[in-house]
PDB file of C-alpha atoms in Angstrom:
ATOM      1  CA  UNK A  30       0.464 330.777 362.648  1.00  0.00           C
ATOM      2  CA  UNK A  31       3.603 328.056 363.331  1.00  0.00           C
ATOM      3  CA  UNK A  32       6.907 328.904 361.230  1.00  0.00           C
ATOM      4  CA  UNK A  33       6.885 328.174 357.862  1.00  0.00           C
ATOM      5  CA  UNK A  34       9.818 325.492 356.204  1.00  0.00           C
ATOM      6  CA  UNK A  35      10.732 326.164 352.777  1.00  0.00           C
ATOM      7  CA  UNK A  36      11.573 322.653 352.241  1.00  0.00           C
ATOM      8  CA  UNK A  37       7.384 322.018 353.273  1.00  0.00           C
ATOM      9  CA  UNK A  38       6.890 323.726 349.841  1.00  0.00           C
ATOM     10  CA  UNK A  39       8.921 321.678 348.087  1.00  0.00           C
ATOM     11  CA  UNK A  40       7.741 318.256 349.982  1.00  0.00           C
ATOM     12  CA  UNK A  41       3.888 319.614 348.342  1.00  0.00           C
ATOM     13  CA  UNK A  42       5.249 320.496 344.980  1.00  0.00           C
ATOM     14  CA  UNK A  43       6.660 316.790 345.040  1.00  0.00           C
ATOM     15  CA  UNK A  44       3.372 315.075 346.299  1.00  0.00           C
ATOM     16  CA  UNK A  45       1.484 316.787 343.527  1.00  0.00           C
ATOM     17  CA  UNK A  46       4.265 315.800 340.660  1.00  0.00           C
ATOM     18  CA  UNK A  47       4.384 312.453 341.477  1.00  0.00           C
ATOM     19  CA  UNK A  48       1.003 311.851 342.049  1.00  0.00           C
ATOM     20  CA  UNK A  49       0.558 310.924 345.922  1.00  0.00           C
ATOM     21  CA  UNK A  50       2.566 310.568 348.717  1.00  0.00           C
ATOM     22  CA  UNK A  51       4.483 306.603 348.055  1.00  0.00           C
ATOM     23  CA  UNK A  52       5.902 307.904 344.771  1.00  0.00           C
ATOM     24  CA  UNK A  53       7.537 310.917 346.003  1.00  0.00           C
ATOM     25  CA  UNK A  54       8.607 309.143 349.187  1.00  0.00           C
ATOM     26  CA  UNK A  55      10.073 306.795 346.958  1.00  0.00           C
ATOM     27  CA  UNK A  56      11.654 309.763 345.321  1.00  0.00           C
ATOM     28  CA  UNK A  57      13.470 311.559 347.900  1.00  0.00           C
ATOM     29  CA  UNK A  58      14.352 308.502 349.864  1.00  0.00           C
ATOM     30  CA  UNK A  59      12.317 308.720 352.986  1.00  0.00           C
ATOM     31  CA  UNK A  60       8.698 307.362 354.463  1.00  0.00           C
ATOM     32  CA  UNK A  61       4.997 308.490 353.213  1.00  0.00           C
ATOM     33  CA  UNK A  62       4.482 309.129 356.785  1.00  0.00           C
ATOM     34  CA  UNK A  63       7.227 311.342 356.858  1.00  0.00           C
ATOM     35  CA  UNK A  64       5.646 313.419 353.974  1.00  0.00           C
ATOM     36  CA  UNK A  65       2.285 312.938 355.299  1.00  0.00           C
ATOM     37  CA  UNK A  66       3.397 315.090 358.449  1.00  0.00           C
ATOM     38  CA  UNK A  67       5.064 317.777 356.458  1.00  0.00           C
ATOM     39  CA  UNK A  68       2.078 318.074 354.494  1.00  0.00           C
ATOM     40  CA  UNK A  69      -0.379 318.020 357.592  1.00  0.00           C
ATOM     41  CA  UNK A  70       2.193 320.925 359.467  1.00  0.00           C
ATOM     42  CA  UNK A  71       1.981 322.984 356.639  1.00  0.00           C
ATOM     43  CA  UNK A  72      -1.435 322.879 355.793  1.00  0.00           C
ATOM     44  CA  UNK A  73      -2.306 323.800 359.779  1.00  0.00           C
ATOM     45  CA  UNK A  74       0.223 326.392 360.024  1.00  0.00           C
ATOM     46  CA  UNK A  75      -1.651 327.813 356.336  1.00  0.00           C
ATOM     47  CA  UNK A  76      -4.897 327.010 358.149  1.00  0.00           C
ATOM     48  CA  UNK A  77      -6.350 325.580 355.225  1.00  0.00           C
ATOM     49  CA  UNK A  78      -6.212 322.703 353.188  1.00  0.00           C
ATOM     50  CA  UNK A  79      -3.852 322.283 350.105  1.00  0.00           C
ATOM     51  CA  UNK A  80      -4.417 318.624 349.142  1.00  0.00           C
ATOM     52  CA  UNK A  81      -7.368 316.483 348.051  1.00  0.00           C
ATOM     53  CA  UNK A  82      -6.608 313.046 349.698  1.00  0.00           C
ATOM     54  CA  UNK A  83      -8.947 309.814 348.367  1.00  0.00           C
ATOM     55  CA  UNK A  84      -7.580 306.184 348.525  1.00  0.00           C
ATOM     56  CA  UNK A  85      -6.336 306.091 345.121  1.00  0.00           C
ATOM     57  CA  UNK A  86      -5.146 309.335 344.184  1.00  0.00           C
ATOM     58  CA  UNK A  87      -3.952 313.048 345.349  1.00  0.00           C
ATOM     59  CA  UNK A  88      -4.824 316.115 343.947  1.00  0.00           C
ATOM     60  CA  UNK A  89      -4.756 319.882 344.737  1.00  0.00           C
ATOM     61  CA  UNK A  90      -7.453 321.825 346.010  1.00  0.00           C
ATOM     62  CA  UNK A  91      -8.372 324.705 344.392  1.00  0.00           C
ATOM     63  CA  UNK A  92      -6.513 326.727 347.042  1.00  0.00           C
ATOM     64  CA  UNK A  93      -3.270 324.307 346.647  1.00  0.00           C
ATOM     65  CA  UNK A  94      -3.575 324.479 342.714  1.00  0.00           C
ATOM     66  CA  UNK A  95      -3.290 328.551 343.208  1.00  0.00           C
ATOM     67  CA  UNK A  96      -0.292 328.153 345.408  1.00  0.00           C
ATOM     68  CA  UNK A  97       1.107 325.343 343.034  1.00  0.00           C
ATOM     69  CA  UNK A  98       1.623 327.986 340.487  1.00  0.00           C
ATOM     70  CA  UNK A  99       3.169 330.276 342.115  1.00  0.00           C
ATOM     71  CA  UNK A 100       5.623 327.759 344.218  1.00  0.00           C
ATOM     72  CA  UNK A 101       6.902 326.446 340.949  1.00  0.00           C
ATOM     73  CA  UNK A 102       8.646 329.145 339.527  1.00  0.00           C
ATOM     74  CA  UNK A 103       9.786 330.321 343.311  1.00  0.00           C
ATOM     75  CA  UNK A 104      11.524 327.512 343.961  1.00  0.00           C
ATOM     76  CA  UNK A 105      12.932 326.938 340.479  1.00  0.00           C
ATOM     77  CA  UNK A 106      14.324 330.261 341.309  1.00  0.00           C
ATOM     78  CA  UNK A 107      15.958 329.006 344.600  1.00  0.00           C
ATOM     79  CA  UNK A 108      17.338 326.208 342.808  1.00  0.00           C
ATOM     80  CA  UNK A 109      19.090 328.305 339.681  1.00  0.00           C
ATOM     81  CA  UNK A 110      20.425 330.637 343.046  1.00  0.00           C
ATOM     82  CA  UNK A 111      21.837 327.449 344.903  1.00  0.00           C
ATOM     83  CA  UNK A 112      23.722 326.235 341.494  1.00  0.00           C
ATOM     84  CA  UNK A 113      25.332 329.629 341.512  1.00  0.00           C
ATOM     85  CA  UNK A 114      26.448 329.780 344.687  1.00  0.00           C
ATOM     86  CA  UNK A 115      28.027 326.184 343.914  1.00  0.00           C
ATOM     87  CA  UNK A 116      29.585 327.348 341.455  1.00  0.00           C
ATOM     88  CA  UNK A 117      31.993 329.137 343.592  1.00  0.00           C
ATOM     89  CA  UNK A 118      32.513 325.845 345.572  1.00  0.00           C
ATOM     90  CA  UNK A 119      36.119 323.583 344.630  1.00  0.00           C
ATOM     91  CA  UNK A 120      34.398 321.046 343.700  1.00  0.00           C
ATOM     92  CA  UNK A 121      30.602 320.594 342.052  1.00  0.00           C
ATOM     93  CA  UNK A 122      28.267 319.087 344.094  1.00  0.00           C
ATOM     94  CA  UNK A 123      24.283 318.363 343.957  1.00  0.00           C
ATOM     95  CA  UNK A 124      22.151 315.517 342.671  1.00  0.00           C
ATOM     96  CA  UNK A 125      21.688 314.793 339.359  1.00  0.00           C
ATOM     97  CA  UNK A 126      18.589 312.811 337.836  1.00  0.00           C
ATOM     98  CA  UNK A 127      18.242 310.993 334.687  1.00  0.00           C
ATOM     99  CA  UNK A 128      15.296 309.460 333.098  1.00  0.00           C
ATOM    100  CA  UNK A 129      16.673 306.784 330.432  1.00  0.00           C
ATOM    101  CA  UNK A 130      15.755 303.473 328.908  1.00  0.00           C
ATOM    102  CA  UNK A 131      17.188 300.279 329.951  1.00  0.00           C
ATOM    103  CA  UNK A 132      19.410 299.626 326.716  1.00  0.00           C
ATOM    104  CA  UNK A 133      21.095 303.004 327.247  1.00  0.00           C
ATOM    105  CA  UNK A 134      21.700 302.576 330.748  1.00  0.00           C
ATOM    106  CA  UNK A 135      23.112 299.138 330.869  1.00  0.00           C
ATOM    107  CA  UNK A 136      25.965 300.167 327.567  1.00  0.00           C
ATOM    108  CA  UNK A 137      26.495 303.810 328.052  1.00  0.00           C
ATOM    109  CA  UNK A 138      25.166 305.804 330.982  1.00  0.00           C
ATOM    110  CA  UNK A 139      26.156 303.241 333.580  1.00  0.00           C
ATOM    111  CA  UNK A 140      29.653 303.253 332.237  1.00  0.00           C
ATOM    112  CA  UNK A 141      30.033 306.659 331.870  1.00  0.00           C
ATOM    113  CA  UNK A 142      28.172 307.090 335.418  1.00  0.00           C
ATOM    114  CA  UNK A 143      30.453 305.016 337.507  1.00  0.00           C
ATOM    115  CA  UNK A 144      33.724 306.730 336.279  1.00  0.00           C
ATOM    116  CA  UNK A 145      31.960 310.198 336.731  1.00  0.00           C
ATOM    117  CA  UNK A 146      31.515 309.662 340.096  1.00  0.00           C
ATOM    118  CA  UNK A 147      34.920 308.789 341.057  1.00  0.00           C
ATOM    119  CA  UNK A 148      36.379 311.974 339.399  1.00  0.00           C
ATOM    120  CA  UNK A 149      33.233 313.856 341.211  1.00  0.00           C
ATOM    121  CA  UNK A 150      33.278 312.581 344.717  1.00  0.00           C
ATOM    122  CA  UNK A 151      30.756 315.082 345.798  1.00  0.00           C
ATOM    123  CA  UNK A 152      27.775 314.581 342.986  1.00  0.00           C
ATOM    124  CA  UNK A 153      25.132 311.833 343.565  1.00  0.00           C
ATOM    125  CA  UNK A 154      23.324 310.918 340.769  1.00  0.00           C
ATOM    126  CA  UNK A 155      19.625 308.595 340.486  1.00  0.00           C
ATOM    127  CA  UNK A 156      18.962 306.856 337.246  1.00  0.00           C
ATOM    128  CA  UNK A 157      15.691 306.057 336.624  1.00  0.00           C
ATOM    129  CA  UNK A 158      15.508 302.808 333.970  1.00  0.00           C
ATOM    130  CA  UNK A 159      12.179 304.086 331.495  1.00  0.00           C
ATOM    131  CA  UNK A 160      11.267 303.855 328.217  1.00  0.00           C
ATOM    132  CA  UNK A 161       7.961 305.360 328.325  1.00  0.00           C
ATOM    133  CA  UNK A 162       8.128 309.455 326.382  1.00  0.00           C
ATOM    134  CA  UNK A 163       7.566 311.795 329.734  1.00  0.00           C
ATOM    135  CA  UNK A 164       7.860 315.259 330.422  1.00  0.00           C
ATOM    136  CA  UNK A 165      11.579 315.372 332.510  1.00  0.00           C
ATOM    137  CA  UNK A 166      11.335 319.142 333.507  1.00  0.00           C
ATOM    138  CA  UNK A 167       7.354 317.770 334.997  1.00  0.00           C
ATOM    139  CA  UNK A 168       8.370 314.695 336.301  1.00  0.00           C
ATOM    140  CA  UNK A 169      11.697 316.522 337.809  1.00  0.00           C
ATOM    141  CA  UNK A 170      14.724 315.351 335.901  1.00  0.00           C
ATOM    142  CA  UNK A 171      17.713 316.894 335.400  1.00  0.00           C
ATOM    143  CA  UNK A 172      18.160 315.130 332.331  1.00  0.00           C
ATOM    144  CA  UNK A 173      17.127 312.004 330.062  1.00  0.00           C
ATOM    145  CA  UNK A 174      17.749 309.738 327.100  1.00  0.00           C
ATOM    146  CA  UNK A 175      16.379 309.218 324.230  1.00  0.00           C
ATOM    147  CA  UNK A 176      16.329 308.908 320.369  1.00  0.00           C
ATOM    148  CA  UNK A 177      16.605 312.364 318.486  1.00  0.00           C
ATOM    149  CA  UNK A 178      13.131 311.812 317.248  1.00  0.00           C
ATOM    150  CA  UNK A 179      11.930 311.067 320.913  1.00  0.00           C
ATOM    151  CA  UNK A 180      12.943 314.918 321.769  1.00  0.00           C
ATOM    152  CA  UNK A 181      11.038 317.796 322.259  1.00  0.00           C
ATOM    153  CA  UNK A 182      11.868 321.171 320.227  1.00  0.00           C
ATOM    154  CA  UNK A 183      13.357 322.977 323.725  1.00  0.00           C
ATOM    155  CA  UNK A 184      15.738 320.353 324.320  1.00  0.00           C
ATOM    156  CA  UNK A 185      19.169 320.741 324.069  1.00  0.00           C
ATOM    157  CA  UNK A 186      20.454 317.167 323.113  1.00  0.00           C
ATOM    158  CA  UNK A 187      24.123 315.736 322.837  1.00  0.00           C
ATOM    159  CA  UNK A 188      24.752 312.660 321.515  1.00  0.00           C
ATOM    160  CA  UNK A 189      25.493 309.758 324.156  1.00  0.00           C
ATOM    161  CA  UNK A 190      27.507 306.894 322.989  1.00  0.00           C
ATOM    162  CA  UNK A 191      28.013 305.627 319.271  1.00  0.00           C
ATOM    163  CA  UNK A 192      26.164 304.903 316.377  1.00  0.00           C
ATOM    164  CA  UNK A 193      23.733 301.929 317.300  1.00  0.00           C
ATOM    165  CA  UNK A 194      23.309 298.462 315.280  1.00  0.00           C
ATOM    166  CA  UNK A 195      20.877 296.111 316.042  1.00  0.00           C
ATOM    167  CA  UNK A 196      21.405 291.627 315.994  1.00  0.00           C
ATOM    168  CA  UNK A 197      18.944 289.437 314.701  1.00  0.00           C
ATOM    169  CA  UNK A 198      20.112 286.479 316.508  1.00  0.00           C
ATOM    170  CA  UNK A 199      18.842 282.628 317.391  1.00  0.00           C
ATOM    171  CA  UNK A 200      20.496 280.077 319.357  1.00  0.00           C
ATOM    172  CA  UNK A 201      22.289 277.017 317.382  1.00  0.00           C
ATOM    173  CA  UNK A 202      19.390 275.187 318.963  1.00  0.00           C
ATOM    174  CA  UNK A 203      16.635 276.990 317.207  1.00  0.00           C
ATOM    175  CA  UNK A 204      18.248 276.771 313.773  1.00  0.00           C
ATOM    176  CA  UNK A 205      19.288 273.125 313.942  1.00  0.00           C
ATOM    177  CA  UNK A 206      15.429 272.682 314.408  1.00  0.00           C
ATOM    178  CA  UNK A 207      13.948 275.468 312.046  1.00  0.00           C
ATOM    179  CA  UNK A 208      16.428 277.239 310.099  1.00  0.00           C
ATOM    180  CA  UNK A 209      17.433 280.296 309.120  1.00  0.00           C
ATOM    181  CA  UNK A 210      15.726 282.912 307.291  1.00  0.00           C
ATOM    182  CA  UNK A 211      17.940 284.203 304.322  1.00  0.00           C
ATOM    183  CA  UNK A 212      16.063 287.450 303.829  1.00  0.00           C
ATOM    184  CA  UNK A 213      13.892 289.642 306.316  1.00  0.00           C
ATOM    185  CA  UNK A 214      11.014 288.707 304.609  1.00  0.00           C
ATOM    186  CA  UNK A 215      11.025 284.811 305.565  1.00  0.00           C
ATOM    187  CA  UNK A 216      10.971 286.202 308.865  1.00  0.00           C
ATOM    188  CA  UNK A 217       6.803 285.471 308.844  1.00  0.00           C
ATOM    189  CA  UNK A 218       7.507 281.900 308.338  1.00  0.00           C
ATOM    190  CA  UNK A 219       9.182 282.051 311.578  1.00  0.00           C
ATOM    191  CA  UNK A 220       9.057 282.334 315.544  1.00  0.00           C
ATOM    192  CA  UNK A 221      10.226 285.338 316.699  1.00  0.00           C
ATOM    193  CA  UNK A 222      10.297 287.052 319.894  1.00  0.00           C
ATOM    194  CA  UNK A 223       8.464 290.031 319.670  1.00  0.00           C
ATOM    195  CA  UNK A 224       8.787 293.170 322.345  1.00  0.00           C
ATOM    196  CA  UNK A 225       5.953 295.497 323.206  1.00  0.00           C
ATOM    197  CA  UNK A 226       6.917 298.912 324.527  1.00  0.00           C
ATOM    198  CA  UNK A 227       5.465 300.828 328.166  1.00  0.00           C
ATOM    199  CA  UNK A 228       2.988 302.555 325.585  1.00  0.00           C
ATOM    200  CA  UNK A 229       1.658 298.808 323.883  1.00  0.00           C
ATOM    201  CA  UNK A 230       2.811 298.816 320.827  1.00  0.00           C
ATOM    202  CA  UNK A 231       5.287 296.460 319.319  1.00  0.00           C
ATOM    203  CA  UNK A 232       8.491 296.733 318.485  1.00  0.00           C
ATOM    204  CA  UNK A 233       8.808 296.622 314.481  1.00  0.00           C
ATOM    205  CA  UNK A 234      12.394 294.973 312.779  1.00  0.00           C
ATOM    206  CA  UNK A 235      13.916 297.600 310.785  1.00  0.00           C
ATOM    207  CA  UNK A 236      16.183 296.334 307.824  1.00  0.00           C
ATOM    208  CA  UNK A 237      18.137 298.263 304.622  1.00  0.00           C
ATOM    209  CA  UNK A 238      18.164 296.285 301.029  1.00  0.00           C
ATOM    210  CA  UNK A 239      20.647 298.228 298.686  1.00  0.00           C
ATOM    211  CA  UNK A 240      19.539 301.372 300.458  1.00  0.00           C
ATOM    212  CA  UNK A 241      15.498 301.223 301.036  1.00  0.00           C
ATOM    213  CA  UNK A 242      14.267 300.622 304.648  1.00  0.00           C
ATOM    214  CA  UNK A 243      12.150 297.663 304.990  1.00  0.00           C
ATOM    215  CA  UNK A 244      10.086 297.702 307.858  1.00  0.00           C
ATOM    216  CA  UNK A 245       8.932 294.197 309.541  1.00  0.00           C
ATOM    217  CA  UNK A 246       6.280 293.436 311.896  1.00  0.00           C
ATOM    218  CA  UNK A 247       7.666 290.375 313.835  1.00  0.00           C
ATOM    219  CA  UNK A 248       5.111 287.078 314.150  1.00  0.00           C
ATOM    220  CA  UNK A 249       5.539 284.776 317.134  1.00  0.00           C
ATOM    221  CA  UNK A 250       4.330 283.105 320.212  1.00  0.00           C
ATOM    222  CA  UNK A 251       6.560 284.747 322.898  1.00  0.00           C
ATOM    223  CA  UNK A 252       5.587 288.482 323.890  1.00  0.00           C
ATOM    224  CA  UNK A 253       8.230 290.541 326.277  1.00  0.00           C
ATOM    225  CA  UNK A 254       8.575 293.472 327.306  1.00  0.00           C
ATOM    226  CA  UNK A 255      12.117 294.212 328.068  1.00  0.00           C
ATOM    227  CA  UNK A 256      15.370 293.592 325.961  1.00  0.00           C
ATOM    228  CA  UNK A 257      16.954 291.191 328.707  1.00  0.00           C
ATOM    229  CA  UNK A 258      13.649 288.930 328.248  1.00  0.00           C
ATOM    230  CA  UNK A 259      14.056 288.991 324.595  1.00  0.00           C
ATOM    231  CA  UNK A 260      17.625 287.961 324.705  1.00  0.00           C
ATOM    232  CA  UNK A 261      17.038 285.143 327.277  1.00  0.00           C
ATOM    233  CA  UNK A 262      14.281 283.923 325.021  1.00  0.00           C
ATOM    234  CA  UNK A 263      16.984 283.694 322.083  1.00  0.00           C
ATOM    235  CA  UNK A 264      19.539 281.769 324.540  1.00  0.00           C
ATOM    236  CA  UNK A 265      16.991 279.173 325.363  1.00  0.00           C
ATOM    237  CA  UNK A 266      16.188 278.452 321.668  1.00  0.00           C
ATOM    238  CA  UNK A 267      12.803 279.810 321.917  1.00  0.00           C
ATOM    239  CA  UNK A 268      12.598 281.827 318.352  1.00  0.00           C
ATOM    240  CA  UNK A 269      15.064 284.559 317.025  1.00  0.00           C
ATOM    241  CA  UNK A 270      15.115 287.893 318.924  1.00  0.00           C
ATOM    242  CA  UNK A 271      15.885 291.701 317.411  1.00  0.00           C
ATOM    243  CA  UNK A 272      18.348 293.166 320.118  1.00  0.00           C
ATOM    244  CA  UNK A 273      21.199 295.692 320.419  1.00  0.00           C
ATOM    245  CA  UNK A 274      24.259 294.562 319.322  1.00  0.00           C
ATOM    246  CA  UNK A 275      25.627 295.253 322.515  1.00  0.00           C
ATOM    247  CA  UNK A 276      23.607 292.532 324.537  1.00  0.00           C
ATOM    248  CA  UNK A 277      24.692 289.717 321.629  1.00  0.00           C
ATOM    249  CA  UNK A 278      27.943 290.327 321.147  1.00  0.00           C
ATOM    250  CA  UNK A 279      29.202 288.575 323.814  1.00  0.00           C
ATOM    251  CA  UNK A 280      27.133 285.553 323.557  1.00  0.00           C
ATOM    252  CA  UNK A 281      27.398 285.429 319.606  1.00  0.00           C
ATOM    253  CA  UNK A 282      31.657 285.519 320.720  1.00  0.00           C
ATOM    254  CA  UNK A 283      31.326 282.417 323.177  1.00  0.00           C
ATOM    255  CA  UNK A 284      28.871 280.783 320.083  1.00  0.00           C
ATOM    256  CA  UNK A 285      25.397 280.437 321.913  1.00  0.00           C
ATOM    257  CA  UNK A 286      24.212 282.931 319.722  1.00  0.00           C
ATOM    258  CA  UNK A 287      24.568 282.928 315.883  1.00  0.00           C
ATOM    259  CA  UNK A 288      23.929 286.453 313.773  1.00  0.00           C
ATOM    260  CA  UNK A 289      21.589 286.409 311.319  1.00  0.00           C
ATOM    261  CA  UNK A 290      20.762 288.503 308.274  1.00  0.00           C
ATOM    262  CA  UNK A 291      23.971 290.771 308.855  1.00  0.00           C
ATOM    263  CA  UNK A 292      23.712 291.831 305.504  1.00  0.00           C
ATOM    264  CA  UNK A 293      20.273 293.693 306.058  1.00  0.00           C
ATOM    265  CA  UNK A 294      21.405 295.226 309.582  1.00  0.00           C
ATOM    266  CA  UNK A 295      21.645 298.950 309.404  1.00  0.00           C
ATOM    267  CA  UNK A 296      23.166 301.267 311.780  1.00  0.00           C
ATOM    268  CA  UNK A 297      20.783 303.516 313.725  1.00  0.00           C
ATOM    269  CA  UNK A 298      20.951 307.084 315.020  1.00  0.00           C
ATOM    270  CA  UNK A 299      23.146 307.562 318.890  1.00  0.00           C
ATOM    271  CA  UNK A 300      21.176 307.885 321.895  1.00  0.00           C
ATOM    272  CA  UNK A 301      20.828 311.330 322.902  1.00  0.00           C
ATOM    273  CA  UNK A 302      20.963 313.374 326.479  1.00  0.00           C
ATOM    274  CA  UNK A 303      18.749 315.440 326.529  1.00  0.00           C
ATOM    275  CA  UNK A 304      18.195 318.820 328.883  1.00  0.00           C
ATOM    276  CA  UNK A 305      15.563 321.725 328.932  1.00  0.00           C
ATOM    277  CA  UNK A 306      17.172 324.544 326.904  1.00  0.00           C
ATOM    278  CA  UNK A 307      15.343 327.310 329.576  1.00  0.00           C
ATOM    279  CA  UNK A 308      16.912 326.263 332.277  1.00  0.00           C
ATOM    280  CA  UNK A 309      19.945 327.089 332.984  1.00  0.00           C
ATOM    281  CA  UNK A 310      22.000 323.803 334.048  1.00  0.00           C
ATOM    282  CA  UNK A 311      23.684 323.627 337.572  1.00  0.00           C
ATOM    283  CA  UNK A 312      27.182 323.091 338.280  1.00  0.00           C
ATOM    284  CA  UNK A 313      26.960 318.991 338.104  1.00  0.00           C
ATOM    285  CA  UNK A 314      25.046 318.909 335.242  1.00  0.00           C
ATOM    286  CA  UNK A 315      27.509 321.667 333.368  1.00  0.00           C
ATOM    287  CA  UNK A 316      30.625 318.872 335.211  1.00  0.00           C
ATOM    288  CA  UNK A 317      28.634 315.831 333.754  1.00  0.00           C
ATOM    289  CA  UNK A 318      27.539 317.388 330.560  1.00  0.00           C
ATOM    290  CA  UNK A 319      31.683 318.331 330.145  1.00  0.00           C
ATOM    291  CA  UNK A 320      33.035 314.803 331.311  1.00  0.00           C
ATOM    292  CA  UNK A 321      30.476 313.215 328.490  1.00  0.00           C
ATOM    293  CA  UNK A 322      32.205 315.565 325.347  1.00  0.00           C
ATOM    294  CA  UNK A 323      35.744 314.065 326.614  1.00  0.00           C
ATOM    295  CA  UNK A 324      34.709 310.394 327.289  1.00  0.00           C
ATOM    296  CA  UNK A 325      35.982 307.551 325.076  1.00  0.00           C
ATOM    297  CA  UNK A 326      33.590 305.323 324.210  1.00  0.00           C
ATOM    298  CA  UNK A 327      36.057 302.858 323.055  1.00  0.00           C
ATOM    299  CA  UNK A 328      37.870 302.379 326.253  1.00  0.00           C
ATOM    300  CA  UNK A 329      34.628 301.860 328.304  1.00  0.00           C
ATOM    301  CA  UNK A 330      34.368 299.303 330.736  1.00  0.00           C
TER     302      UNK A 330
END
């Protein structure tokens, strides 16, 4: 039999996660090829044959699905046992990945990211821009970001960020030719941008009158799926678009955007980071988790 690498283990645990070998290549920064050899090395130095392999998908055998389960624990094992031996380092160190949505990585983790790293020269950390709901401990996260009512029950959540408020906005354009809507129920009389999430369904308008939620399903021509789309759609005067207060601001500041229906606008829950509660976090994540409690939110850049 040829020598054994533990990291051959974790290149198969990775393949099977992911779902074939261009995903986790993509994942750990290196070529399918590469994997493919690890793979083929360790399944010749087994002397049997761990992976299904079809032109559309990879699977386990049954012999690789038996070893699966045994590897995952191991080597979650090995991991928890490198974190503590890091712990005894100067300095943390490590890789950290989050899984987060697009909104909350362009006002909050980004920030917070880039000044991280300069106070932690030796972490490296991937963001992943999702908004799809997804297993992070499956799909190999350290962490990820959602709202409270996204979370699982064994999550341990802190809150990332302030409150959040959302902007019904249109461009000067768009209301010199239409109008405005006065209350959120005139909004069926006009174009607005709607936004469908990963999953398909659409993004519903939330509002508050004198303390009841009213809950609107927006009517238009234009379907996006991203907040940037939405809010370029609004700039170019082609309906009025529901997004974070953080994209408008600036442009309702310079006047190509004009607020609508502020009255109605309530403030929403924070974001949340979120981390598996049985598993014990490594020294980054304990530096990162630390560095988020102290951050000010006000002074971000």
């Amino acid at each position: 039999m040829n020598p054994l690498r533990l990291d051959s283990f974790d290149v198969f645990v990775a393949i099977v996660r992911c779902g074939g070998f261009r995903a986790a290549a993509l994942e750990r920064g290196v070529s399918s090829s590469a994997l493919s050899q690890t793979m083929n090395a360790l399944e010749e130095a087994l002397g049997i044959r761990l992976l299904n392999r079809t032109t559309r998908s990879v699977f386990p055998t049954e012999a690789g699905q038996r070893l699966l389960e045994r590897l995952a624990p191991a080597l979650g094992d090995i991991r928890l046992a490198i974190a503590e031996v890091d712990e005894l380092r100067d300095s943390p160190s490590g890789t950290l990945r989050i899984n987060a949505p697009a909104p909350a990585v362009d006002h909050f983790l980004c920030p917070l990211v880039f000044n991280f790293l300069d106070a932690y020269q030796e972490v490296k950390i991937e963001i992943i821009s999702d908004a799809a709901v997804i297993d992070i401990v499956e799909q190999g996260f350290d962490a990820g970001v959602r709202f409270g009512k996204q979370l699982a029950q064994d999550m341990i959540a802190l809150p990332l960020g302030p409150a959040l408020r959302y902007a019904i906005v249109a461009s000067p354009d768009y209301i010199g030719r239409w109008g405005q809507p006065q209350t959120p129920h005139e909004l069926v009389n006009h174009d607005c941008v709607r936004r469908r999430f990963p999953g398909g369904t659409l993004v519903t308008w939330q509002f508050d009158e004198a303390g009841e939620e009213i809950e609107v399903t927006p009517t238009g021509r234009l379907t996006v799926s991203s907040a940037h789309n939405e809010l370029q759609a609004a700039l170019a005067g082609r309906g009025i678009a529901h997004v974070l207060d953080d994209y408008a601001k600036p442009h309702i500041q310079t006047g190509r955007l004009v607020e609508l229906l502020t009255d109605w606008s309530p403030t929403l829950p924070h974001w949340f980071l979120y981390y598996p509660s049985r598993r014990l976090p490594s020294a980054a994540m304990r530096a990162f988790l630390d560095y988020m409690r102290s951050y000010d939110w006000q002074a971000r850049g």
